[in-house]
Amino acid sequence: MVKVFLTAASTFKVGRHYNMGFGDLAAEVISSLESSVRSSQIDAVVVASAYPEKTGDQVMLASKVVTQMGLGDRVMGLRTEQGDASGLVALAVGYSLVRAGLANNVLLLGMEKQSEFPSRRLNDIVAQNLDEVYAHGVGLTNHAVAAILMREHMKRYGHDYEYYASWPITMHENGKQNPHAYLDFKVNLETVKSAQVVSEPLRLFDLAPRADGAAAVLLSSDEFAPKVSDSRVEVGPVCSSTIRVDYEPRLLSAANSMRYALDAVGLSMSDVDLFEVHDSYSVMASMILEETGLTPPGRGLELLQHIPINLGGGLKARGYPGGATGIYQLAEMYGHLTGTFQGRKVENVEVGLVQGMSDLGETSLATVLRVM
Amino acid sequence: MRISVSRVWRNRHVNYRMRAATCKSCGSITFPYQPVCSRCRGRNVEPVDLRGTGRIVSYTVNYQYREGFDRQAPQIVALVELDDGPKVLGVLTDVEPEEVYEGQRVSAVLRRVSADSYHGIIYYALKFRPVRDGS
Ligand SMILES: [Zn+2]
């Protein structure tokens, strides 16, 4: 059976790129992979993007990339959309193509534009993640749903607000060292505690800042991987779990997807050297980490003291580029596994777990990247 | 046109009558209505219109509203445990933030939610109003 390797990665600084459209973002990250893309003769490009219809009046993003970047008429263009989980869904598609022997090299390109409109308009766009029949229509926002989950989590486990502040403080410390981070500054407890209230008890530093971004990774079959790169980062099966949000302070979708991904490669949670998790909100980070089983219930953020997590600053500080997020996570993990990450590092990372999900965790995906 | 007339019509049972699915196999109620039970995944469900009464489990005062909902800011969103069983998230109406408390009894009411000012289409849906003495 064909094995799948990650053979190149590129990220562009998350931010407010008013002067760049989708084509410019694609050019930016693909150009920095130019030699890999040329030498590997890619067979397909999978674009992960969640909101381009609303933010850029654009569908057929993948076809546009193929023509504008001159990738060649034989390159198949596809796009994945599962809200902010789109990035890891793109991985699932690319992985399947390579594993099935239908493609030797697949480029995964995550792109999102979220700085085009004021926040009230953006809130309206991302509220499309909610069910359209009821929740979207009555005017709910993702932030309000997350706030309710945070309140339920606080009550269930007896936490005060300060418990959650450890997440943004640590993420900003990490982000400060990442050249591609959007919020590359440190924050202290006082700043976090006194920040603007978004939706009680949720304050500004409890949510990840949505912005523009683009990242790309290249997948190659075991036969073609050595032609592209000396590194040997193997991608494990991409596992997914989808469960209706029931307002319980747990994330079973994350729990399942992580367990399935580890089971698929015969490893367990304690084998993971580095975690990359989808911290759309601090409370989500806490709940994901609780589902690793490595902490007592309700105390996921204590894991920050024991295991490296989101060394690039996570969604919180690196920034939250919507459906492109999963591609950033993969690119950063690739950097850690190959020793090329330009930011906070740790020694001897051989097993990395990447977990990504939709904003509120309705669907979660995970995969294990390993140095072979 | 921001609001689709056919969509409003299609969703009228959920948004005007609180239509849910009651499972004849396990008894669980799923809101809004869907043809499959959210607990046991069985298809043996029937439509049922909920009474819309319940109590507040948790609530939040939200200051980052969506475009088109400006006049309702700040928006109070509550997790309501309905007397009929399911927990639903809803927007509160006819109440100030300082008057809301956990355990408070609420009842669903039909309210104007948004409007397509150019085409004159109005979107009505359910909100929750605290139950006060005499109401
Ligand atoms: Zn059932």
Coordinates of C-alpha atoms and ligand atoms in Angstrom, one line a residue:
Chain A
M1 CA 0.0 0.0 0.0
V2 CA 1.2 3.5 -0.9
K3 CA 2.4 5.6 2.1
V4 CA 1.8 9.3 2.3
F5 CA 4.5 11.8 3.2
L6 CA 4.5 15.5 3.9
T7 CA 7.3 16.8 1.7
A8 CA 7.1 20.7 1.8
A9 CA 5.3 23.4 3.7
S10 CA 4.9 27.1 3.5
T11 CA 2.9 29.7 5.6
F12 CA 2.2 33.3 5.1
K13 CA 1.9 35.7 8.1
V14 CA -1.7 35.8 9.3
G15 CA -3.1 39.3 9.3
R16 CA -5.1 42.0 7.6
H17 CA -3.9 41.8 4.0
Y18 CA -6.1 44.5 2.5
N19 CA -3.9 44.6 -0.6
M20 CA -4.1 40.9 -1.3
G21 CA -6.9 38.8 -2.9
F22 CA -7.1 35.1 -3.1
G23 CA -4.9 35.0 -6.2
D24 CA -2.2 37.1 -4.4
L25 CA -2.3 34.8 -1.3
A26 CA -2.0 31.7 -3.5
A27 CA 0.9 33.2 -5.4
E28 CA 2.7 34.1 -2.1
V29 CA 2.7 30.6 -0.6
I30 CA 3.0 28.6 -3.8
S31 CA 6.0 30.7 -5.0
S32 CA 7.9 29.8 -1.8
L33 CA 7.3 26.2 -2.7
E34 CA 8.2 26.8 -6.3
S35 CA 11.1 24.3 -6.5
S36 CA 9.2 21.5 -4.8
V37 CA 6.1 22.1 -6.8
R38 CA 8.0 22.1 -10.1
S39 CA 10.1 19.1 -9.3
S40 CA 7.2 17.1 -8.1
Q41 CA 4.7 17.6 -10.9
I42 CA 1.6 17.9 -8.8
D43 CA -1.4 16.0 -9.9
A44 CA -4.0 17.8 -7.9
V45 CA -4.5 20.9 -5.8
V46 CA -7.0 20.8 -2.9
V47 CA -8.0 24.3 -1.7
A48 CA -9.4 24.6 1.8
S49 CA -11.5 27.7 2.2
A50 CA -14.7 28.1 4.2
Y51 CA -16.2 31.5 3.3
P52 CA -15.0 32.7 -0.1
E53 CA -18.5 33.0 -1.6
K54 CA -19.4 35.6 1.1
T55 CA -16.1 37.3 1.6
G56 CA -14.8 37.4 -2.0
D57 CA -17.7 36.6 -4.4
Q58 CA -15.7 33.7 -5.6
V59 CA -16.4 30.0 -6.2
M60 CA -14.1 27.7 -8.2
L61 CA -11.1 28.8 -6.2
A62 CA -9.1 25.7 -7.1
S63 CA -9.6 26.2 -10.8
K64 CA -8.6 29.8 -10.4
V65 CA -5.4 28.7 -8.7
V66 CA -4.6 26.2 -11.4
T67 CA -4.9 28.8 -14.2
Q68 CA -3.5 31.8 -12.4
M69 CA -0.4 29.9 -11.1
G70 CA 0.1 28.0 -14.4
L71 CA 0.0 24.6 -12.8
G72 CA -0.9 22.9 -16.0
D73 CA -4.1 21.6 -17.6
R74 CA -3.8 18.1 -16.1
V75 CA -3.9 19.3 -12.5
M76 CA -7.2 18.5 -10.9
G77 CA -8.6 21.3 -8.8
L78 CA -10.8 20.6 -5.8
R79 CA -12.1 22.6 -2.8
T80 CA -13.1 21.5 0.6
E81 CA -15.6 23.3 2.9
Q82 CA -16.5 22.1 6.3
G83 CA -16.3 25.5 8.0
D84 CA -13.1 26.0 10.0
A85 CA -12.4 22.3 9.7
S86 CA -11.9 22.6 5.9
G87 CA -8.1 22.4 6.2
L88 CA -7.9 18.9 7.7
V89 CA -10.8 17.8 5.3
A90 CA -8.4 18.9 2.5
L91 CA -5.8 16.6 4.0
A92 CA -8.3 13.8 4.1
V93 CA -9.0 14.3 0.4
G94 CA -5.3 14.6 -0.6
Y95 CA -4.3 11.7 1.6
S96 CA -6.9 9.5 0.0
L97 CA -5.8 10.4 -3.6
V98 CA -2.2 9.6 -2.8
R99 CA -2.9 6.5 -0.8
A100 CA -5.2 5.1 -3.5
G101 CA -2.5 5.6 -6.1
L102 CA -4.5 8.1 -8.0
A103 CA -2.0 10.9 -7.5
N104 CA 1.7 11.0 -6.7
N105 CA 1.8 14.6 -5.4
V106 CA -1.0 16.7 -4.1
L107 CA -0.8 20.3 -3.1
L108 CA -3.0 21.4 -0.2
L109 CA -3.6 25.1 -0.2
G110 CA -5.5 26.8 2.7
M111 CA -6.8 30.3 2.0
E112 CA -9.2 32.6 3.8
K113 CA -10.1 36.3 3.7
Q114 CA -11.8 37.5 6.9
S115 CA -10.6 41.1 7.1
E116 CA -12.8 42.4 4.2
F117 CA -15.7 43.6 6.3
P118 CA -16.4 45.0 9.8
S119 CA -16.8 42.4 12.6
R120 CA -20.6 42.5 12.6
R121 CA -20.6 41.4 9.0
L122 CA -18.0 38.8 9.6
N123 CA -20.0 37.5 12.6
D124 CA -23.0 37.2 10.3
I125 CA -20.9 35.2 7.8
V126 CA -19.3 32.8 10.3
A127 CA -22.8 32.3 11.9
Q128 CA -23.4 30.1 8.8
N129 CA -21.7 27.4 10.8
L130 CA -24.9 27.3 12.9
D131 CA -28.0 25.4 11.8
E132 CA -29.9 27.5 9.3
V133 CA -33.4 26.4 10.1
Y134 CA -33.4 27.8 13.7
A135 CA -30.2 29.0 15.2
H136 CA -29.0 31.2 12.3
G137 CA -32.4 32.7 11.8
V138 CA -32.9 33.9 15.4
G139 CA -29.6 35.8 15.3
L140 CA -27.3 33.6 17.4
T141 CA -23.6 34.1 17.1
N142 CA -20.7 31.6 17.5
H143 CA -19.3 33.8 20.3
A144 CA -22.6 33.5 22.3
V145 CA -22.6 29.7 21.9
A146 CA -19.0 29.5 23.1
A147 CA -19.9 31.8 26.0
I148 CA -22.6 29.4 27.1
L149 CA -20.2 26.5 26.8
M150 CA -17.7 28.4 28.9
R151 CA -20.3 29.2 31.6
E152 CA -21.3 25.5 31.7
H153 CA -17.6 24.5 31.9
M154 CA -17.0 27.0 34.8
K155 CA -20.0 25.7 36.7
R156 CA -19.3 22.0 36.1
Y157 CA -15.7 22.3 37.3
G158 CA -15.8 25.2 39.7
H159 CA -13.4 27.4 37.7
D160 CA -13.1 31.1 38.0
Y161 CA -12.1 33.3 35.1
E162 CA -8.4 33.1 35.8
Y163 CA -8.2 29.4 35.0
Y164 CA -8.8 30.2 31.3
A165 CA -6.3 33.1 31.2
S166 CA -3.4 30.7 31.2
W167 CA -4.2 29.8 27.6
P168 CA -3.9 33.3 26.0
I169 CA -0.9 34.1 28.1
T170 CA 1.0 31.0 27.0
M171 CA -0.2 31.3 23.4
H172 CA 1.0 34.9 23.1
E173 CA 4.4 33.9 24.6
N174 CA 4.6 31.3 21.8
G175 CA 3.2 33.6 19.1
K176 CA 5.8 36.3 20.0
Q177 CA 8.5 34.0 18.7
N178 CA 6.6 32.9 15.5
P179 CA 7.4 35.2 12.5
H180 CA 4.1 34.2 10.9
A181 CA 2.0 35.1 14.0
Y182 CA -0.7 37.7 13.8
L183 CA -0.6 38.8 17.4
D184 CA 3.1 38.6 18.1
F185 CA 3.1 40.3 21.5
K186 CA 3.0 39.1 25.1
V187 CA 0.0 39.7 27.4
N188 CA -0.2 39.5 31.2
L189 CA -3.0 38.3 33.5
E190 CA -4.2 41.9 34.2
T191 CA -4.6 42.6 30.4
V192 CA -6.5 39.4 29.8
K193 CA -8.8 39.9 32.8
S194 CA -9.6 43.5 32.0
A195 CA -10.1 43.1 28.3
Q196 CA -13.4 44.0 26.6
V197 CA -16.3 41.7 27.2
V198 CA -17.5 40.0 24.0
S199 CA -20.2 37.8 25.4
E200 CA -20.1 37.2 29.2
P201 CA -18.0 35.5 30.5
L202 CA -16.1 35.5 27.2
R203 CA -13.5 38.4 26.9
L204 CA -11.4 39.5 23.9
F205 CA -8.5 37.2 24.8
D206 CA -10.7 34.1 25.1
L207 CA -11.3 33.9 21.4
A208 CA -9.0 33.5 18.5
P209 CA -8.7 36.5 16.1
R210 CA -10.1 35.8 12.6
A211 CA -7.9 37.2 9.9
D212 CA -6.6 36.6 6.4
G213 CA -4.1 33.9 5.7
A214 CA -2.7 31.3 3.3
A215 CA -0.6 28.2 3.9
A216 CA 0.4 25.2 1.7
V217 CA 1.7 21.8 2.2
L218 CA 2.7 19.2 -0.3
L219 CA 1.8 15.5 0.0
S220 CA 3.8 12.9 -1.9
S221 CA 3.7 9.1 -2.2
D222 CA 6.6 7.1 -0.7
E223 CA 7.9 6.6 -4.3
F224 CA 8.0 10.4 -5.1
A225 CA 8.8 11.8 -1.6
P226 CA 12.6 11.4 -1.9
K227 CA 12.6 13.4 -5.1
V228 CA 11.0 16.3 -3.4
S229 CA 12.6 16.3 0.1
D230 CA 15.1 14.6 2.3
S231 CA 12.7 14.7 5.2
R232 CA 10.7 11.7 6.1
V233 CA 7.5 12.9 7.7
E234 CA 4.8 10.3 7.3
V235 CA 1.1 11.2 7.5
G236 CA -1.2 8.9 9.4
P237 CA -4.8 8.2 8.4
V238 CA -7.0 11.3 8.8
C239 CA -9.8 10.4 11.2
S240 CA -13.0 12.4 11.8
S241 CA -15.9 12.5 14.3
T242 CA -19.0 14.6 13.9
I243 CA -21.4 15.0 16.8
R244 CA -24.3 17.5 17.3
V245 CA -23.4 20.3 19.8
D246 CA -25.5 19.6 22.9
Y247 CA -24.1 22.4 25.2
E248 CA -22.5 19.9 27.5
P249 CA -19.0 21.1 28.5
R250 CA -17.3 18.2 26.6
L251 CA -15.9 17.7 23.1
L252 CA -16.6 14.1 22.2
S253 CA -15.9 14.8 18.5
A254 CA -12.3 15.8 19.5
A255 CA -11.9 12.9 21.8
N256 CA -13.0 10.4 19.1
S257 CA -11.0 11.9 16.3
M258 CA -7.8 11.9 18.3
R259 CA -8.3 8.4 19.5
Y260 CA -9.1 7.1 16.1
A261 CA -6.0 8.8 14.6
L262 CA -3.7 7.3 17.3
D263 CA -5.3 3.9 17.0
A264 CA -4.8 3.9 13.3
V265 CA -1.0 4.1 13.7
G266 CA -0.9 1.9 16.8
L267 CA 0.1 4.7 19.2
S268 CA -1.4 6.1 22.4
M269 CA -1.8 9.6 23.9
S270 CA 1.4 9.2 26.0
D271 CA 3.5 8.7 22.8
V272 CA 2.7 12.2 21.5
D273 CA 5.6 14.6 21.7
L274 CA 3.8 17.7 20.5
F275 CA 0.1 18.7 20.2
E276 CA -1.4 21.1 17.8
V277 CA -5.1 21.7 18.7
H278 CA -7.9 24.0 17.4
D279 CA -8.2 26.6 20.1
S280 CA -11.0 28.7 18.6
Y281 CA -11.8 29.7 22.2
S282 CA -9.8 29.1 25.4
V283 CA -12.6 26.9 26.7
M284 CA -12.4 24.8 23.5
A285 CA -8.6 24.4 24.1
S286 CA -9.4 23.2 27.6
M287 CA -12.0 20.8 26.5
I288 CA -9.9 19.3 23.7
L289 CA -7.0 18.8 26.1
E290 CA -9.3 17.2 28.7
E291 CA -10.3 14.7 26.1
T292 CA -6.7 13.5 25.8
G293 CA -7.2 11.8 29.2
L294 CA -3.8 13.2 30.3
T295 CA -5.4 15.6 32.9
P296 CA -8.1 15.2 35.4
P297 CA -11.6 16.2 34.1
G298 CA -12.1 19.9 33.6
R299 CA -8.4 20.8 34.0
G300 CA -7.1 20.5 30.4
L301 CA -5.1 23.8 30.5
E302 CA -2.9 22.3 33.2
L303 CA -1.4 20.2 30.4
L304 CA 0.4 23.4 29.3
Q305 CA 2.9 22.8 32.1
H306 CA 3.7 19.2 31.0
I307 CA 3.6 18.8 27.3
P308 CA 4.4 21.2 24.4
I309 CA 1.2 22.4 22.8
N310 CA 0.7 24.9 19.9
L311 CA 4.2 26.2 20.0
G312 CA 3.4 28.6 17.1
G313 CA 0.9 30.4 19.2
G314 CA -2.2 28.5 18.1
L315 CA -5.2 30.1 16.7
K316 CA -5.1 32.5 19.6
A317 CA -1.8 34.2 18.7
R318 CA -0.8 32.9 15.3
G319 CA -4.3 33.9 14.2
Y320 CA -7.4 32.2 13.0
P321 CA -7.5 32.0 9.2
G322 CA -10.8 30.1 9.1
G323 CA -10.8 27.1 6.8
A324 CA -7.1 27.5 6.1
T325 CA -6.3 26.8 9.8
G326 CA -5.7 23.1 9.4
I327 CA -3.1 23.7 6.7
Y328 CA -1.2 26.1 9.1
Q329 CA -1.3 23.5 11.8
L330 CA 0.1 20.9 9.4
A331 CA 2.8 23.3 8.1
E332 CA 3.9 24.2 11.6
M333 CA 4.0 20.5 12.7
Y334 CA 6.1 19.7 9.6
G335 CA 8.5 22.5 10.7
H336 CA 8.8 20.9 14.2
L337 CA 9.3 17.4 12.9
T338 CA 12.0 18.6 10.4
G339 CA 13.7 21.0 12.8
T340 CA 12.9 23.9 10.4
F341 CA 10.2 25.7 12.5
Q342 CA 11.0 29.4 12.8
G343 CA 9.8 30.0 16.3
R344 CA 9.6 28.4 19.7
K345 CA 11.0 24.9 19.4
V346 CA 11.5 21.8 21.5
E347 CA 14.0 19.0 21.1
N348 CA 13.3 15.5 19.9
V349 CA 9.9 15.8 18.4
E350 CA 9.1 12.6 16.5
V351 CA 5.3 12.2 17.0
G352 CA 3.0 15.1 16.5
L353 CA -0.8 15.0 16.8
V354 CA -2.7 17.6 14.8
Q355 CA -6.3 18.2 15.8
G356 CA -8.6 20.6 13.9
M357 CA -12.3 21.3 14.0
S358 CA -15.1 23.5 13.1
D359 CA -15.3 26.6 15.3
L360 CA -17.7 25.0 17.9
G361 CA -16.5 21.4 17.6
E362 CA -19.4 19.9 15.8
T363 CA -16.9 18.1 13.5
S364 CA -13.3 17.3 14.5
L365 CA -10.5 15.7 12.6
A366 CA -7.1 14.5 13.6
T367 CA -4.0 12.9 12.2
V368 CA -0.6 11.8 13.5
L369 CA 2.6 13.0 11.7
R370 CA 5.7 11.0 12.4
V371 CA 9.4 11.1 11.5
M372 CA 10.1 7.7 9.9
Chain B
M1 CA -32.8 40.2 -1.4
R2 CA -31.5 39.1 2.0
I3 CA -34.4 36.9 3.0
S4 CA -35.8 34.1 0.9
V5 CA -39.6 33.9 1.0
S6 CA -39.6 30.2 0.3
R7 CA -37.1 29.6 3.1
V8 CA -39.2 31.4 5.6
W9 CA -42.2 29.4 4.4
R10 CA -40.3 26.1 4.5
N11 CA -39.1 26.7 8.1
R12 CA -42.4 28.0 9.4
H13 CA -43.2 25.0 11.6
V14 CA -39.9 25.2 13.4
N15 CA -39.9 29.0 13.8
Y16 CA -43.5 29.6 14.5
R17 CA -44.6 26.4 16.3
M18 CA -41.4 25.1 17.7
R19 CA -41.6 21.9 15.7
A20 CA -39.5 19.0 17.1
A21 CA -39.1 15.3 16.4
T22 CA -40.2 12.9 19.1
C23 CA -38.7 9.4 18.9
K24 CA -41.1 6.6 19.3
S25 CA -38.2 4.2 20.0
C26 CA -36.3 5.9 22.8
G27 CA -38.6 8.8 23.7
S28 CA -36.0 11.5 23.1
I29 CA -37.0 14.8 21.6
T30 CA -34.9 16.6 19.0
F31 CA -35.3 20.3 18.2
P32 CA -35.5 21.6 15.5
Y33 CA -37.3 18.8 13.8
Q34 CA -35.2 16.4 11.8
P35 CA -36.2 13.0 10.4
V36 CA -33.7 11.1 12.6
C37 CA -33.5 10.9 16.4
S38 CA -30.4 12.7 17.7
R39 CA -30.0 10.2 20.5
C40 CA -30.6 6.7 19.1
R41 CA -30.3 7.7 15.4
G42 CA -33.6 5.8 14.7
R43 CA -35.9 7.0 12.0
N44 CA -39.1 6.2 13.9
V45 CA -39.8 9.9 14.7
E46 CA -42.9 12.0 14.6
P47 CA -43.3 15.7 14.5
V48 CA -44.4 17.4 17.7
D49 CA -44.9 21.0 18.5
L50 CA -43.3 21.9 21.8
R51 CA -45.0 24.0 24.5
G52 CA -42.0 26.3 24.6
T53 CA -41.9 26.7 28.4
G54 CA -38.9 25.9 30.4
R55 CA -36.2 27.4 32.7
I56 CA -32.9 29.1 32.1
V57 CA -29.8 26.9 32.7
S58 CA -27.2 29.4 31.7
Y59 CA -27.1 32.8 29.9
T60 CA -24.8 35.3 28.3
V61 CA -25.0 38.9 27.5
N62 CA -23.6 39.2 24.0
Y63 CA -22.1 42.6 22.8
Q64 CA -20.8 41.4 19.4
Y65 CA -24.0 41.1 17.4
R66 CA -24.5 40.3 13.8
E67 CA -25.2 42.7 11.0
G68 CA -29.0 43.2 10.8
F69 CA -29.4 42.6 14.6
D70 CA -28.1 46.0 15.7
R71 CA -31.3 47.1 17.4
Q72 CA -31.4 44.1 19.6
A73 CA -28.0 44.8 21.2
P74 CA -26.9 43.8 23.8
Q75 CA -28.4 40.4 23.0
I76 CA -29.2 38.0 25.9
V77 CA -28.8 34.4 24.9
A78 CA -29.9 31.7 27.2
L79 CA -29.6 27.9 27.3
V80 CA -33.2 26.9 28.1
E81 CA -34.1 23.4 29.4
L82 CA -37.6 23.0 28.1
D83 CA -40.3 21.3 30.1
D84 CA -40.7 18.9 27.1
G85 CA -37.1 17.7 27.6
P86 CA -34.5 19.2 25.2
K87 CA -32.1 22.0 25.9
V88 CA -32.3 24.8 23.3
L89 CA -30.3 28.0 22.9
G90 CA -32.6 31.0 22.5
V91 CA -32.6 34.8 22.4
L92 CA -34.4 36.5 25.4
T93 CA -36.8 39.3 24.8
D94 CA -38.8 41.8 27.0
V95 CA -36.1 41.7 29.7
E96 CA -33.1 43.7 30.8
P97 CA -29.7 41.9 31.4
E98 CA -29.8 42.6 35.2
E99 CA -33.2 41.0 35.5
V100 CA -32.1 37.6 34.2
Y101 CA -31.1 34.8 36.5
E102 CA -30.4 31.0 36.3
G103 CA -33.5 29.0 37.1
Q104 CA -35.8 31.7 35.7
R105 CA -39.0 30.4 34.0
V106 CA -39.3 31.4 30.4
S107 CA -41.9 30.9 27.6
A108 CA -41.4 31.1 23.8
V109 CA -43.1 34.0 22.0
L110 CA -43.2 34.9 18.3
R111 CA -41.1 38.0 17.5
R112 CA -40.0 40.0 14.5
V113 CA -36.3 39.0 14.2
S114 CA -35.1 40.7 11.0
A115 CA -36.3 42.4 7.9
D116 CA -35.5 42.8 4.3
S117 CA -36.2 46.5 4.2
Y118 CA -36.0 46.8 0.4
H119 CA -38.5 44.1 -0.4
G120 CA -40.6 44.5 2.8
I121 CA -40.2 40.9 3.9
I122 CA -40.2 40.4 7.7
Y123 CA -38.7 37.4 9.4
Y124 CA -40.5 36.2 12.5
A125 CA -39.1 33.5 14.8
L126 CA -39.2 32.4 18.4
K127 CA -37.7 34.2 21.3
F128 CA -38.0 33.5 25.0
R129 CA -39.7 35.8 27.5
P130 CA -39.5 35.5 31.3
V131 CA -42.7 34.3 32.8
R132 CA -43.8 36.9 35.4
D133 CA -46.7 36.8 37.8
G134 CA -49.9 37.5 36.0
S135 CA -48.4 36.8 32.5
Ligands
ZN1 ZN -34.5 7.8 19.7

